[in-house]
């Protein structure tokens, strides 16, 4: 039997969620002033929306007795999930091994190592799915008692947002007309979409990805071969999302300067999401009712 109870976990587990929704006035490409409500997921304990999926998967692993004292948490990540696992793993007193892409920033690496996590180089390829394949190889090595969480396929990833992020957002801003999030694993957008539809809410949803040649943390580059997870395939098949904008790294950077000028410390994923939201505001002639899910804190991206 485990020594943990999944509903009574220590430290940062108690501070997860209930992130603020902050309204700021920004300028669209057409020069229109619009109000965008930004949900600051970077204010979760490890500075990322990935905290929610990390905690959801950890709690499930404890309930199912796949995670016990002495086990090592394992997953593949472009950086934010890795930081979340290092944070919550340290609170539990378990080791954490994360397979990371070459896009991980030095600040994220320092944070992981600060909490005692071990970064394993993803030598299988440039994407998180390649890191997933590396994890499978580690599992067959037999040298560690790994608990592989598998954010790319675990149903507890979107469930975190179906029961957390989505309902929170609708409670904070019932008048939402457009909700914009980014596609990495797709868990956030799928979970929020499920929550919105289950509530019978009329808000339109948008899922943001990167154009070919632009790599942004937390924003999949599917035109360049990034992996379309089962969550993304479900979004496509179920017509849960009505808009699929693609952004460039340049447009994300320009928009992030506006977000910074509004006094918010966010990262490039947020720049991409808000950039798409401003484009859609022009396309749909919206001045209000716009929500952007900000998935990252700016401090994690200060170093390359």
Short mmCIF file of C-alpha atoms in Angstrom, two decimals:
data_model
loop_
_atom_site.label_atom_id
_atom_site.label_comp_id
_atom_site.label_asym_id
_atom_site.label_seq_id
_atom_site.Cartn_x
_atom_site.Cartn_y
_atom_site.Cartn_z
CA UNK A 1 0.00 0.00 0.00
CA UNK A 2 1.16 3.53 -0.73
CA UNK A 3 1.95 5.98 2.04
CA UNK A 4 0.16 8.79 0.18
CA UNK A 5 -3.49 9.69 -0.14
CA UNK A 6 -4.17 11.30 -3.54
CA UNK A 7 -6.49 13.91 -2.04
CA UNK A 8 -4.12 14.87 0.81
CA UNK A 9 -0.81 15.58 -0.85
CA UNK A 10 1.71 18.08 0.52
CA UNK A 11 3.17 21.43 -0.46
CA UNK A 12 2.52 22.66 -4.01
CA UNK A 13 -0.38 20.25 -4.50
CA UNK A 14 -2.38 22.55 -2.21
CA UNK A 15 -1.70 25.61 -4.38
CA UNK A 16 -2.75 24.23 -7.76
CA UNK A 17 -5.40 25.94 -9.87
CA UNK A 18 -7.82 28.80 -9.28
CA UNK A 19 -5.54 30.93 -11.44
CA UNK A 20 -6.66 34.52 -12.13
CA UNK A 21 -8.35 35.72 -15.29
CA UNK A 22 -6.99 39.19 -16.05
CA UNK A 23 -8.55 41.56 -18.60
CA UNK A 24 -6.22 43.73 -20.67
CA UNK A 25 -6.79 46.03 -23.64
CA UNK A 26 -4.69 45.11 -26.68
CA UNK A 27 -4.50 46.23 -30.30
CA UNK A 28 -5.42 43.87 -33.16
CA UNK A 29 -3.55 43.77 -36.50
CA UNK A 30 -6.37 45.93 -37.92
CA UNK A 31 -5.66 48.58 -35.28
CA UNK A 32 -8.76 47.90 -33.17
CA UNK A 33 -8.65 48.05 -29.36
CA UNK A 34 -10.10 44.87 -27.86
CA UNK A 35 -10.40 43.39 -24.37
CA UNK A 36 -8.68 40.05 -23.93
CA UNK A 37 -9.15 38.03 -20.74
CA UNK A 38 -5.90 36.14 -20.10
CA UNK A 39 -6.03 33.12 -17.79
CA UNK A 40 -2.64 33.14 -16.09
CA UNK A 41 -1.75 29.47 -15.78
CA UNK A 42 1.86 30.54 -15.26
CA UNK A 43 0.84 31.33 -11.66
CA UNK A 44 0.54 27.64 -10.85
CA UNK A 45 3.32 26.46 -8.50
CA UNK A 46 5.85 25.47 -11.19
CA UNK A 47 4.87 28.30 -13.55
CA UNK A 48 2.89 26.40 -16.16
CA UNK A 49 -0.46 25.04 -17.30
CA UNK A 50 1.29 21.64 -17.24
CA UNK A 51 1.01 21.62 -13.45
CA UNK A 52 -2.60 20.56 -13.82
CA UNK A 53 -1.91 17.52 -15.99
CA UNK A 54 1.11 16.59 -13.88
CA UNK A 55 -0.94 16.54 -10.68
CA UNK A 56 -3.82 14.71 -12.35
CA UNK A 57 -1.49 11.98 -13.64
CA UNK A 58 0.41 11.70 -10.36
CA UNK A 59 -2.81 11.33 -8.36
CA UNK A 60 -4.06 8.66 -10.76
CA UNK A 61 -0.76 6.79 -10.47
CA UNK A 62 -1.05 6.85 -6.68
CA UNK A 63 -4.67 5.65 -6.75
CA UNK A 64 -3.73 2.82 -9.13
CA UNK A 65 -0.61 2.01 -7.05
CA UNK A 66 1.68 2.54 -10.05
CA UNK A 67 3.55 5.16 -8.01
CA UNK A 68 4.98 4.20 -4.64
CA UNK A 69 7.87 5.40 -2.49
CA UNK A 70 11.12 4.42 -4.19
CA UNK A 71 9.72 4.72 -7.69
CA UNK A 72 11.08 7.25 -10.19
CA UNK A 73 8.70 9.52 -12.11
CA UNK A 74 9.43 9.50 -15.84
CA UNK A 75 8.06 11.43 -18.81
CA UNK A 76 9.05 13.23 -22.00
CA UNK A 77 8.66 17.00 -22.22
CA UNK A 78 9.65 20.14 -24.10
CA UNK A 79 10.26 21.73 -20.71
CA UNK A 80 7.14 22.77 -18.82
CA UNK A 81 5.91 19.30 -17.89
CA UNK A 82 9.46 18.46 -16.84
CA UNK A 83 9.49 21.42 -14.45
CA UNK A 84 6.11 20.48 -13.05
CA UNK A 85 7.17 16.88 -12.39
CA UNK A 86 10.38 18.03 -10.72
CA UNK A 87 8.36 20.33 -8.44
CA UNK A 88 5.68 17.86 -7.39
CA UNK A 89 8.04 14.89 -7.33
CA UNK A 90 10.26 16.72 -4.85
CA UNK A 91 7.24 17.42 -2.65
CA UNK A 92 6.57 13.67 -2.59
CA UNK A 93 10.22 12.80 -2.05
CA UNK A 94 10.57 10.75 -5.23
CA UNK A 95 13.19 11.06 -7.95
CA UNK A 96 12.20 12.50 -11.32
CA UNK A 97 13.76 11.73 -14.71
CA UNK A 98 12.63 13.77 -17.71
CA UNK A 99 13.55 13.32 -21.36
CA UNK A 100 13.76 16.82 -22.87
CA UNK A 101 14.07 18.28 -26.35
CA UNK A 102 16.84 20.65 -27.38
CA UNK A 103 14.33 23.54 -27.17
CA UNK A 104 14.41 23.47 -23.36
CA UNK A 105 15.66 26.80 -21.99
CA UNK A 106 18.50 27.05 -19.50
CA UNK A 107 16.09 28.58 -16.96
CA UNK A 108 13.83 25.52 -17.19
CA UNK A 109 16.81 23.20 -16.89
CA UNK A 110 18.04 25.08 -13.81
CA UNK A 111 14.59 24.82 -12.24
CA UNK A 112 14.42 21.06 -12.83
CA UNK A 113 17.88 20.56 -11.35
CA UNK A 114 17.04 22.90 -8.44
CA UNK A 115 14.36 20.41 -7.39
CA UNK A 116 16.68 17.46 -7.88
CA UNK A 117 15.28 16.27 -11.21
CA UNK A 118 17.51 14.62 -13.80
CA UNK A 119 17.35 15.80 -17.42
CA UNK A 120 17.91 13.03 -19.96
CA UNK A 121 18.90 14.13 -23.45
CA UNK A 122 16.34 13.24 -26.12
CA UNK A 123 18.62 11.61 -28.69
CA UNK A 124 15.76 10.02 -30.63
CA UNK A 125 14.70 13.17 -32.50
CA UNK A 126 13.56 16.81 -32.13
CA UNK A 127 10.02 16.33 -30.81
CA UNK A 128 8.39 15.25 -27.55
CA UNK A 129 7.13 12.10 -29.27
CA UNK A 130 10.76 11.16 -29.87
CA UNK A 131 11.26 11.66 -26.14
CA UNK A 132 8.30 9.31 -25.60
CA UNK A 133 10.15 6.66 -27.63
CA UNK A 134 13.24 7.27 -25.49
CA UNK A 135 11.10 6.70 -22.37
CA UNK A 136 9.94 3.37 -23.76
CA UNK A 137 13.57 2.35 -24.21
CA UNK A 138 14.35 3.33 -20.62
CA UNK A 139 11.42 1.24 -19.39
CA UNK A 140 12.83 -1.87 -21.06
CA UNK A 141 16.26 -1.29 -19.50
CA UNK A 142 15.09 -2.71 -16.21
CA UNK A 143 17.50 -0.67 -14.09
CA UNK A 144 14.96 1.63 -12.42
CA UNK A 145 11.50 1.27 -10.88
CA UNK A 146 9.99 3.82 -13.23
CA UNK A 147 6.46 5.21 -13.09
CA UNK A 148 5.96 6.45 -16.66
CA UNK A 149 3.19 9.06 -16.71
CA UNK A 150 3.01 9.47 -20.54
CA UNK A 151 1.44 12.90 -20.95
CA UNK A 152 0.98 12.32 -24.70
CA UNK A 153 -1.48 9.48 -24.16
CA UNK A 154 -2.73 9.53 -20.56
CA UNK A 155 -6.47 10.29 -20.30
CA UNK A 156 -5.68 12.04 -17.01
CA UNK A 157 -4.06 14.85 -19.00
CA UNK A 158 -7.24 16.26 -20.62
CA UNK A 159 -9.29 15.22 -17.57
CA UNK A 160 -7.35 17.79 -15.53
CA UNK A 161 -8.72 20.56 -17.75
CA UNK A 162 -12.17 19.05 -18.22
CA UNK A 163 -12.70 19.14 -14.46
CA UNK A 164 -10.42 22.05 -13.56
CA UNK A 165 -9.37 24.68 -16.07
CA UNK A 166 -12.56 24.66 -18.15
CA UNK A 167 -15.11 24.97 -15.34
CA UNK A 168 -12.93 27.58 -13.60
CA UNK A 169 -12.79 29.67 -16.74
CA UNK A 170 -16.55 29.54 -17.35
CA UNK A 171 -17.22 30.42 -13.72
CA UNK A 172 -14.85 33.41 -13.89
CA UNK A 173 -16.19 34.70 -17.21
CA UNK A 174 -19.61 33.33 -18.23
CA UNK A 175 -19.78 35.83 -21.12
CA UNK A 176 -16.86 34.25 -22.99
CA UNK A 177 -17.49 34.10 -26.73
CA UNK A 178 -14.09 32.84 -27.93
CA UNK A 179 -11.61 30.69 -25.99
CA UNK A 180 -8.12 30.30 -27.46
CA UNK A 181 -5.48 27.79 -26.36
CA UNK A 182 -2.40 26.19 -27.87
CA UNK A 183 -1.81 22.63 -29.02
CA UNK A 184 1.17 20.83 -27.57
CA UNK A 185 -0.13 17.47 -26.39
CA UNK A 186 -3.65 18.85 -26.95
CA UNK A 187 -4.72 17.94 -23.43
CA UNK A 188 -5.53 21.49 -22.35
CA UNK A 189 -7.67 22.38 -25.36
CA UNK A 190 -9.46 19.02 -25.38
CA UNK A 191 -10.27 19.21 -21.68
CA UNK A 192 -11.51 22.81 -21.89
CA UNK A 193 -13.54 21.97 -25.01
CA UNK A 194 -15.21 19.04 -23.24
CA UNK A 195 -16.07 21.27 -20.28
CA UNK A 196 -17.50 24.01 -22.50
CA UNK A 197 -19.65 21.60 -24.48
CA UNK A 198 -20.80 19.70 -21.36
CA UNK A 199 -21.97 23.01 -19.90
CA UNK A 200 -23.91 23.80 -23.06
CA UNK A 201 -21.91 27.01 -23.38
CA UNK A 202 -21.92 28.68 -26.83
CA UNK A 203 -18.30 29.91 -26.82
CA UNK A 204 -16.27 29.12 -29.92
CA UNK A 205 -12.89 27.46 -29.42
CA UNK A 206 -9.59 27.91 -31.22
CA UNK A 207 -6.53 25.64 -31.15
CA UNK A 208 -3.23 27.32 -32.03
CA UNK A 209 -0.22 25.68 -33.67
CA UNK A 210 3.02 26.95 -35.24
CA UNK A 211 3.55 27.56 -38.94
CA UNK A 212 6.23 25.52 -40.68
CA UNK A 213 9.66 26.73 -39.67
CA UNK A 214 8.57 28.28 -36.36
CA UNK A 215 9.25 26.35 -33.17
CA UNK A 216 7.64 27.69 -30.04
CA UNK A 217 7.56 25.90 -26.67
CA UNK A 218 4.12 24.44 -26.02
CA UNK A 219 2.90 25.22 -29.55
CA UNK A 220 3.12 22.19 -31.83
CA UNK A 221 4.76 22.44 -35.26
CA UNK A 222 2.59 19.81 -36.92
CA UNK A 223 3.40 20.90 -40.46
CA UNK A 224 7.02 20.01 -39.70
CA UNK A 225 6.24 16.56 -38.37
CA UNK A 226 5.27 17.11 -34.74
CA UNK A 227 3.16 14.29 -33.30
CA UNK A 228 -0.63 14.52 -33.40
CA UNK A 229 -1.67 12.88 -30.15
CA UNK A 230 -4.96 11.02 -29.64
CA UNK A 231 -6.24 14.21 -27.96
CA UNK A 232 -5.64 16.26 -31.08
CA UNK A 233 -7.20 13.57 -33.25
CA UNK A 234 -10.26 13.58 -30.98
CA UNK A 235 -10.55 17.35 -31.34
CA UNK A 236 -10.48 17.03 -35.11
CA UNK A 237 -12.87 14.11 -35.30
CA UNK A 238 -15.39 15.52 -32.84
CA UNK A 239 -15.50 19.02 -34.34
CA UNK A 240 -15.01 20.42 -30.82
CA UNK A 241 -12.88 23.28 -32.15
CA UNK A 242 -14.03 25.68 -34.83
CA UNK A 243 -10.80 27.57 -35.50
CA UNK A 244 -7.26 26.23 -36.12
CA UNK A 245 -4.99 29.30 -36.45
CA UNK A 246 -1.25 29.01 -37.07
CA UNK A 247 1.22 31.59 -35.84
CA UNK A 248 4.81 32.53 -36.57
CA UNK A 249 7.47 33.06 -33.95
CA UNK A 250 7.70 36.68 -35.13
CA UNK A 251 3.99 37.36 -34.58
CA UNK A 252 4.15 35.66 -31.17
CA UNK A 253 7.08 37.89 -30.19
CA UNK A 254 5.31 41.06 -31.36
CA UNK A 255 2.18 40.21 -29.42
CA UNK A 256 4.17 39.25 -26.34
CA UNK A 257 5.54 42.80 -26.27
CA UNK A 258 1.95 44.06 -25.99
CA UNK A 259 1.24 41.60 -23.18
CA UNK A 260 4.40 42.73 -21.38
CA UNK A 261 3.41 46.38 -21.84
CA UNK A 262 0.15 45.51 -20.07
CA UNK A 263 2.20 44.44 -17.05
CA UNK A 264 1.97 40.65 -17.41
CA UNK A 265 5.02 38.36 -17.23
CA UNK A 266 4.31 35.60 -19.73
CA UNK A 267 6.30 33.49 -22.18
CA UNK A 268 6.30 32.79 -25.93
CA UNK A 269 3.43 30.28 -25.73
CA UNK A 270 1.26 33.10 -24.41
CA UNK A 271 2.48 35.37 -27.19
CA UNK A 272 1.34 32.79 -29.75
CA UNK A 273 -2.08 32.26 -28.16
CA UNK A 274 -2.81 35.96 -27.76
CA UNK A 275 -1.56 36.66 -31.30
CA UNK A 276 -4.09 34.16 -32.66
CA UNK A 277 -6.80 35.63 -30.41
CA UNK A 278 -6.18 39.11 -31.83
CA UNK A 279 -6.29 37.81 -35.41
CA UNK A 280 -9.59 36.06 -34.68
CA UNK A 281 -10.97 39.17 -32.99
CA UNK A 282 -10.59 40.96 -36.33
CA UNK A 283 -11.92 38.02 -38.33
CA UNK A 284 -14.99 37.57 -36.10
CA UNK A 285 -15.46 41.31 -35.34
CA UNK A 286 -15.13 40.81 -31.59
CA UNK A 287 -14.21 43.55 -29.13
CA UNK A 288 -15.16 41.64 -25.95
CA UNK A 289 -15.69 38.05 -24.86
CA UNK A 290 -12.17 36.91 -25.81
CA UNK A 291 -10.27 34.48 -23.56
CA UNK A 292 -6.65 33.37 -24.02
CA UNK A 293 -5.24 30.51 -21.94
CA UNK A 294 -1.72 31.62 -20.99
CA UNK A 295 0.28 28.47 -20.41
CA UNK A 296 3.69 29.76 -19.36
CA UNK A 297 5.42 32.19 -17.02
CA UNK A 298 7.89 34.58 -18.60
CA UNK A 299 10.72 33.91 -16.15
CA UNK A 300 11.12 30.40 -17.56
CA UNK A 301 12.12 31.82 -20.92
CA UNK A 302 14.59 34.57 -19.97
CA UNK A 303 17.54 32.40 -20.99
CA UNK A 304 17.87 30.64 -24.38
#
